[in-house]
Amino acid sequence: MIIPRISRMAAYLVVCLFAMMTSAQNQPKTFTFTQTSDGFMISLSGVKVLEHSSQSPMLYIGLGETNITTFHGNFYFNEYLIERRGLAAYEVMSLTDISVQIGFKEVESPALLAVVTISRPTTRSFLTIEATATARTTDRMWLRIAAEKDEHVYGGGEQFSHFDLRGRSFPIWTREQGVGRNKSTLLTFLVDQYMKDAGGNYHTTYFPQSTFFSSRKFWCHVNGSNYVVMDFSHETFHEIEIRDTSSAKVLINTSPSMLELVQSFTDFNGRPPPLPDWIHNGAILGVQGGTQKMLDYYKQATASGLKVSGLWIQDWVGRLTTSFGDRLFWNWKWNQTLYPNLDQEIIALRRDHDVHVLGYINPNMNIEGDMYKEAAGKGYVVKNAQNGPLQVNFGDFFCGIVDLTNPEAFEWYKSVIKTNMIGIGLDGWMADFGEYLPTDGVVLHNGMSGREVHNLWPVLWAKLNREAVEEAGKMGQVVYFMRAGAAGTAKYSTLMWAGDQNVDFSYADGLASTIPAALSMGVSGMGLTHFDVGGYTAIPLPPLNLVRTKELLLRSAEAAVFTPVFRTHEGNQPKLCAQFYSDQDTLNKFARLTKMFSVLQQYTKQLVNEVVTSGTPAQRPLFLHYPDDARAYEIQYQYMYGRDFIVAPVFLENQSQWNLYLPAGKWIFFWNGTTVTGPADVTVDAPIGQTPVFFRSDSTWTNLFKTVAAIKEGDECSRVSTGDGDLQTCRP
Amino acid sequence: MIIPRISRMAAYLVVCLFAMMTSAQNQPKTFTFTQTSDGFMISLSGVKVLEHSSQSPMLYIGLGETNITTFHGNFYFNEYLIERRGLAAYEVMSLTDISVQIGFKEVESPALLAVVTISRPTTRSFLTIEATATARTTDRMWLRIAAEKDEHVYGGGEQFSHFDLRGRSFPIWTREQGVGRNKSTLLTFLVDQYMKDAGGNYHTTYFPQSTFFSSRKFWCHVNGSNYVVMDFSHETFHEIEIRDTSSAKVLINTSPSMLELVQSFTDFNGRPPPLPDWIHNGAILGVQGGTQKMLDYYKQATASGLKVSGLWIQDWVGRLTTSFGDRLFWNWKWNQTLYPNLDQEIIALRRDHDVHVLGYINPNMNIEGDMYKEAAGKGYVVKNAQNGPLQVNFGDFFCGIVDLTNPEAFEWYKSVIKTNMIGIGLDGWMADFGEYLPTDGVVLHNGMSGREVHNLWPVLWAKLNREAVEEAGKMGQVVYFMRAGAAGTAKYSTLMWAGDQNVDFSYADGLASTIPAALSMGVSGMGLTHFDVGGYTAIPLPPLNLVRTKELLLRSAEAAVFTPVFRTHEGNQPKLCAQFYSDQDTLNKFARLTKMFSVLQQYTKQLVNEVVTSGTPAQRPLFLHYPDDARAYEIQYQYMYGRDFIVAPVFLENQSQWNLYLPAGKWIFFWNGTTVTGPADVTVDAPIGQTPVFFRSDSTWTNLFKTVAAIKEGDECSRVSTGDGDLQTCRP
């Protein structure tokens, strides 16, 4: 039995209770510090968030050696833990209306080893926990957040394998998501063997975020960009490991409702701007191959009735023939050989068809390009330990990385976007990568280490894009979409996408994984995302022979109808994979689905507006609207699309029916109007082209939904202007 | 910078130096305790073995939660480390001629957290380190042993993947070795997937032992049977984790030579008795199927000229037809239906041919058998948490485990061996298993927990066999061979075998792995082992289609000539695997190899005698005889067979030549008499039937070796009595 000496004097209970009005939400927040016989607990609005006892100290401090190796954006942590000390004894150093300062010690020792200040600044609604280790050499601390057995935990940024994070540990480190992501599949095994452990794991993601969101109605966020591990595998506490012992800062807030909780976090973390209007008019078609091919694809699509809002040409910079096949030439300039007259065609497409052309960029420059040479000459690329330009292996070529911590380099790269991209009329781009910054042997302009900045890189990259667009006066017209992210991304990015899914029906890396990805990103504060229709990564080698089937393409497309953005990708093996243009039947089916997407836009715009104004994500976990339904917390593969839809995409092969859960209320089956009263488990017919979807019977959008559901292949849809904006009607 | 407060007073060097005569080896041992400005170091005979500084404390204490799950003898440890505290400060509590007692503290604290007594008892030659944590709740400690960068470390019991343990961590926990044992192979992956992670890993072994053997000429042994982890991955220390904080005891000894070092450890740990003479006369043939089949195999073998010393019938107890195929019926009684007249045939074989019959037993009893029922009725089986008989799943049937901690049960099981096995004339048996004792939910007669006893089980099992044989007056005539082991096994067992290799040419689980297995077991103090000729585990399922080829069988047999015991095993899939009796060519080749083995017996007996008298293993690492040769420490796949042979078995497929290393001296190639002067890397022809072997030119056995090498298929060998014992001559 462990009894802290210091707290014995306080064997009686001292309750300090002060109520405050929150400035952000105008709700009273009650901060409660309660001393118990063996420690203390701290609650916010009645939600216990911190608890300390001699058996379970709130704070551990320690020291370790961390060896990090990297290969193509995958990172491997080899840890040797030297020390980990539980600070079971404590003394209250000061207690004011707005803060408690607590000194922590080991039980046997009088030495003060850490000081934690828990405060509720008057200007903020949330608790701030600031911890500093005063002990001899330490480089990490573990903060225990109070937990309950039946609590669910979500967030962690974009998580592909598990929406409910409980029961597992999640390292927060931006990196490639991995190919396969499930160590028990043959695919992941083979990728690991032949590509240096590039198979990934359940937690590997481009967009991790040190934020979680508890079913006990609080969120918790670790500030800063250092490596964090969030361990939710314990019954009575969540343990947050932080690699910062001088100024670790953790924020916690509560809200009366789950919905307000997301809002409260986005109040703090920021929210994206609205999507451009044009993006709702139809699909952005991922096409490649030059000006004429782009136009040919467009003509073929519209001739078949597809609604097209954009043409995304990732190879606008030209291509590089490497030993591994075609790759984009990462030298961010219009390639006039491959794309003659592109600037003129962009103008014409926008003017004549409201069709927008999008490009591609990332923060790395091929060392063979003149941009790299210019940047290296000016000292704008990340340097190596010898102070020369760092050249990173990207598979079949080497790149320099623009030093985003160098204000001059930052401005210069913005000017590249403004001049080379916006300047030729591009209305958007994939702002790819952001995860590859090496940790060791890199010298950054601002003096920070690679380990400190690594997780911040995606945010700097988003900020750069944002400023470029703003400075060009194109906010609201241009959209860039990113995969890498962190806290702050929501504030700087315009749109996310789910990265590189395999072209398969796997849970961990296929179409299914895009659902928890959207939901976890949503509760982490970024409510606008979408995915590559059809997935990206094909592995056409035996024994896997993984290529995109027409079925996967169509299942993926039908799911995209109920997301904010519908964008196709040819994938990494365009010729071997099914494409929207592969055959007339696929074109016809895409025509119907893109019409549905387009006609639904009035509803979609409302959802986007909710993201922008309140942070409520477009794709939502059921518990945001059904917080009292226990089942709502356990659902990973269906979501609410706005307040009115329950969407349960078919993500397995060869399905003719699909099971889903409906919470309380009256629900209308989208495809035939059947009414079901929830809560209910239902099985519905799910032929290709009919995503299992229900809508609320009291939705104000019933007529629109019926219009969308009724669209058949071959129907013509036309725009009708109304007082509420454009609507569309469709008829055979 | 960490400065321990207490040792500051001793900023000058205090050297306590006292020389003692060792009782065991009559060598002077110098024990040196030296205080340094920042700690101390302890040397034995000039070898630094312990070192303490504020930066690298000698002792860490801690606490954790360990969840252990098990499946068919595989064990999985899920660890949550709660605390780990470095005890950087210390004070010398007492210092006498034979001991130093040191109190350890944390730097910030005056509290004494552990006491370590390092003593050199007058009756022993080795250092004893006894550590007790006096801190609040702890359940583990880590002791750092001084290390040097270029040091090599061996031992750890029987290690199949790595002979030099440096650079890795080795959990000491007896268990199934695993099927595949290499996480990067498809075979291991598939076994893991379809058999609940039964694929094993580099460290999984039936016979782990918390002993290591350093190239700096000391051994180190952790006493007791608790879980231990030996971590050799650090440059300046080896870290030994011990799950005992009340009476952890670590022993260290040095010797002037590597050879004496093994002897010194076996002085402490015990040595096996001599093998029975008859075992050297030829092969023990693993056959099955009933009395007549046994005799038929024997006739077939001798008709082809095989030298046979024994017939091993593992199915003497009869067979059980299960859904997975034939299994032995684990009810340890002669099955007179399958083996009519066995007792008479045993007598006749021994009397007429000096051929000995061996059986099979393990410490588990099928719950369908009457033995189990008797044992359970008497309370002789391990109990479950509800105090009922524990029934353990062994794949396709359930067993009770005899409670080896219950003296009555122990006696009863001995009587089973004496009556049912020795009583019907069996001259040996495979004493299988010993690794399966569950850790949790088991109630043992002596009140110890499963976790404490698990690693001791193989030793108790060996002791039981030993006592049964001794009490029957059969020592020297009976041999039992075991796979499971621990410290103490060497004292109780008569022979080990390398367990269940796959029937393949893999490094981690094939023929190759038997070489580091023998070498590591040898330096861990058990110098008598052998392996299943041809391996054991076939996996005839696609896509592996793993069955034993004739090539593997012959490569394995030719290697067995240069080991103490030559025994075949039909394997787990006899009909699908190549057998010695598969065709006449194989029989002819086995005839030659068994003759060679038999003719070599005078030499073999000398090696066995060395094991018995000095502990020097029969199969030896090169550094035992060439301690000044740096290459000798890096060789994992060749060995010395006694002082005179260098053996480099061919363990890969399709080899016509083989590379090996010869240390200094003149070496004769066994097969053609070519002389090579070492040190030298040589490539030799290695057709099937000619294990790459060299012998020392100044060997006193040159004539014998030439006789053996000259044996051709079809030669007849006959025994000639000489003053030195029996010798054999062979001619066409």
PDB file of N, CA, C and O in Angstrom, chain A residues 174 363-364 382 401-405 434-437 444 453-462:
ATOM      1  N   THR A 174       3.035  12.028 -37.814  1.00  0.00           N
ATOM      2  CA  THR A 174       2.579  12.033 -39.198  1.00  0.00           C
ATOM      3  C   THR A 174       3.532  11.228 -40.074  1.00  0.00           C
ATOM      4  O   THR A 174       4.752  11.340 -39.960  1.00  0.00           O
ATOM      5  N   PRO A 363       5.607  19.774 -51.125  1.00  0.00           N
ATOM      6  CA  PRO A 363       6.685  20.661 -50.643  1.00  0.00           C
ATOM      7  C   PRO A 363       8.087  20.149 -50.953  1.00  0.00           C
ATOM      8  O   PRO A 363       9.043  20.588 -50.326  1.00  0.00           O
ATOM      9  N   ASN A 364       8.180  19.247 -51.920  1.00  0.00           N
ATOM     10  CA  ASN A 364       9.478  18.663 -52.259  1.00  0.00           C
ATOM     11  C   ASN A 364       9.789  18.958 -53.723  1.00  0.00           C
ATOM     12  O   ASN A 364       8.892  19.028 -54.553  1.00  0.00           O
ATOM     13  N   VAL A 382      15.755  22.425 -46.811  1.00  0.00           N
ATOM     14  CA  VAL A 382      16.202  21.864 -45.536  1.00  0.00           C
ATOM     15  C   VAL A 382      17.630  21.365 -45.720  1.00  0.00           C
ATOM     16  O   VAL A 382      17.954  20.766 -46.737  1.00  0.00           O
ATOM     17  N   ILE A 401      13.720  19.480 -49.802  1.00  0.00           N
ATOM     18  CA  ILE A 401      12.468  19.853 -49.151  1.00  0.00           C
ATOM     19  C   ILE A 401      12.520  21.343 -48.857  1.00  0.00           C
ATOM     20  O   ILE A 401      13.497  21.813 -48.255  1.00  0.00           O
ATOM     21  N   VAL A 402      11.528  22.075 -49.292  1.00  0.00           N
ATOM     22  CA  VAL A 402      11.552  23.512 -49.018  1.00  0.00           C
ATOM     23  C   VAL A 402      11.501  23.714 -47.499  1.00  0.00           C
ATOM     24  O   VAL A 402      10.734  23.066 -46.799  1.00  0.00           O
ATOM     25  N   ASP A 403      12.372  24.583 -47.010  1.00  0.00           N
ATOM     26  CA  ASP A 403      12.437  24.812 -45.566  1.00  0.00           C
ATOM     27  C   ASP A 403      11.310  25.750 -45.144  1.00  0.00           C
ATOM     28  O   ASP A 403      11.424  26.976 -45.228  1.00  0.00           O
ATOM     29  N   LEU A 404      10.230  25.157 -44.681  1.00  0.00           N
ATOM     30  CA  LEU A 404       9.034  25.933 -44.331  1.00  0.00           C
ATOM     31  C   LEU A 404       9.241  26.783 -43.082  1.00  0.00           C
ATOM     32  O   LEU A 404       8.401  27.623 -42.755  1.00  0.00           O
ATOM     33  N   THR A 405      10.361  26.571 -42.381  1.00  0.00           N
ATOM     34  CA  THR A 405      10.636  27.404 -41.203  1.00  0.00           C
ATOM     35  C   THR A 405      11.450  28.641 -41.582  1.00  0.00           C
ATOM     36  O   THR A 405      11.739  29.473 -40.727  1.00  0.00           O
ATOM     37  N   GLY A 434       3.884  16.053 -46.970  1.00  0.00           N
ATOM     38  CA  GLY A 434       3.976  16.812 -45.730  1.00  0.00           C
ATOM     39  C   GLY A 434       4.429  15.945 -44.570  1.00  0.00           C
ATOM     40  O   GLY A 434       4.716  16.434 -43.483  1.00  0.00           O
ATOM     41  N   GLU A 435       4.534  14.611 -44.821  1.00  0.00           N
ATOM     42  CA  GLU A 435       4.848  13.673 -43.729  1.00  0.00           C
ATOM     43  C   GLU A 435       6.298  13.263 -43.692  1.00  0.00           C
ATOM     44  O   GLU A 435       6.726  12.541 -42.790  1.00  0.00           O
ATOM     45  N   TYR A 436       7.106  13.665 -44.684  1.00  0.00           N
ATOM     46  CA  TYR A 436       8.399  13.001 -44.869  1.00  0.00           C
ATOM     47  C   TYR A 436       9.569  13.660 -44.134  1.00  0.00           C
ATOM     48  O   TYR A 436      10.679  13.164 -44.208  1.00  0.00           O
ATOM     49  N   LEU A 437       9.353  14.804 -43.492  1.00  0.00           N
ATOM     50  CA  LEU A 437      10.513  15.490 -42.915  1.00  0.00           C
ATOM     51  C   LEU A 437      11.295  14.543 -42.000  1.00  0.00           C
ATOM     52  O   LEU A 437      10.763  14.060 -40.998  1.00  0.00           O
ATOM     53  N   LEU A 444      17.307  23.016 -39.748  1.00  0.00           N
ATOM     54  CA  LEU A 444      16.214  23.883 -40.179  1.00  0.00           C
ATOM     55  C   LEU A 444      16.563  25.335 -39.877  1.00  0.00           C
ATOM     56  O   LEU A 444      17.291  25.635 -38.920  1.00  0.00           O
ATOM     57  N   VAL A 453       9.867  19.481 -35.234  1.00  0.00           N
ATOM     58  CA  VAL A 453       9.109  20.110 -36.317  1.00  0.00           C
ATOM     59  C   VAL A 453       8.341  19.095 -37.169  1.00  0.00           C
ATOM     60  O   VAL A 453       7.380  19.440 -37.834  1.00  0.00           O
ATOM     61  N   HIS A 454       8.769  17.845 -37.104  1.00  0.00           N
ATOM     62  CA  HIS A 454       8.178  16.840 -38.001  1.00  0.00           C
ATOM     63  C   HIS A 454       6.654  16.892 -38.046  1.00  0.00           C
ATOM     64  O   HIS A 454       6.045  16.940 -39.120  1.00  0.00           O
ATOM     65  N   ASN A 455       6.030  16.881 -36.881  1.00  0.00           N
ATOM     66  CA  ASN A 455       4.563  16.871 -36.821  1.00  0.00           C
ATOM     67  C   ASN A 455       3.938  18.213 -37.186  1.00  0.00           C
ATOM     68  O   ASN A 455       2.731  18.300 -37.411  1.00  0.00           O
ATOM     69  N   LEU A 456       4.769  19.243 -37.185  1.00  0.00           N
ATOM     70  CA  LEU A 456       4.260  20.573 -37.508  1.00  0.00           C
ATOM     71  C   LEU A 456       4.270  20.810 -39.016  1.00  0.00           C
ATOM     72  O   LEU A 456       3.561  21.678 -39.531  1.00  0.00           O
ATOM     73  N   TRP A 457       5.076  20.035 -39.717  1.00  0.00           N
ATOM     74  CA  TRP A 457       5.292  20.246 -41.149  1.00  0.00           C
ATOM     75  C   TRP A 457       3.990  20.341 -41.959  1.00  0.00           C
ATOM     76  O   TRP A 457       3.822  21.261 -42.769  1.00  0.00           O
ATOM     77  N   PRO A 458       3.052  19.416 -41.740  1.00  0.00           N
ATOM     78  CA  PRO A 458       1.809  19.503 -42.514  1.00  0.00           C
ATOM     79  C   PRO A 458       1.049  20.802 -42.267  1.00  0.00           C
ATOM     80  O   PRO A 458       0.373  21.311 -43.173  1.00  0.00           O
ATOM     81  N   VAL A 459       1.154  21.339 -41.055  1.00  0.00           N
ATOM     82  CA  VAL A 459       0.440  22.573 -40.739  1.00  0.00           C
ATOM     83  C   VAL A 459       1.108  23.748 -41.446  1.00  0.00           C
ATOM     84  O   VAL A 459       0.432  24.617 -42.028  1.00  0.00           O
ATOM     85  N   LEU A 460       2.439  23.749 -41.438  1.00  0.00           N
ATOM     86  CA  LEU A 460       3.153  24.811 -42.153  1.00  0.00           C
ATOM     87  C   LEU A 460       2.836  24.749 -43.648  1.00  0.00           C
ATOM     88  O   LEU A 460       2.646  25.771 -44.307  1.00  0.00           O
ATOM     89  N   TRP A 461       2.751  23.541 -44.120  1.00  0.00           N
ATOM     90  CA  TRP A 461       2.453  23.332 -45.546  1.00  0.00           C
ATOM     91  C   TRP A 461       1.032  23.822 -45.872  1.00  0.00           C
ATOM     92  O   TRP A 461       0.798  24.492 -46.880  1.00  0.00           O
ATOM     93  N   ALA A 462       0.106  23.545 -44.974  1.00  0.00           N
ATOM     94  CA  ALA A 462      -1.269  24.030 -45.173  1.00  0.00           C
ATOM     95  C   ALA A 462      -1.310  25.554 -45.108  1.00  0.00           C
ATOM     96  O   ALA A 462      -1.963  26.220 -45.922  1.00  0.00           O
TER      97      ALA A 462
END
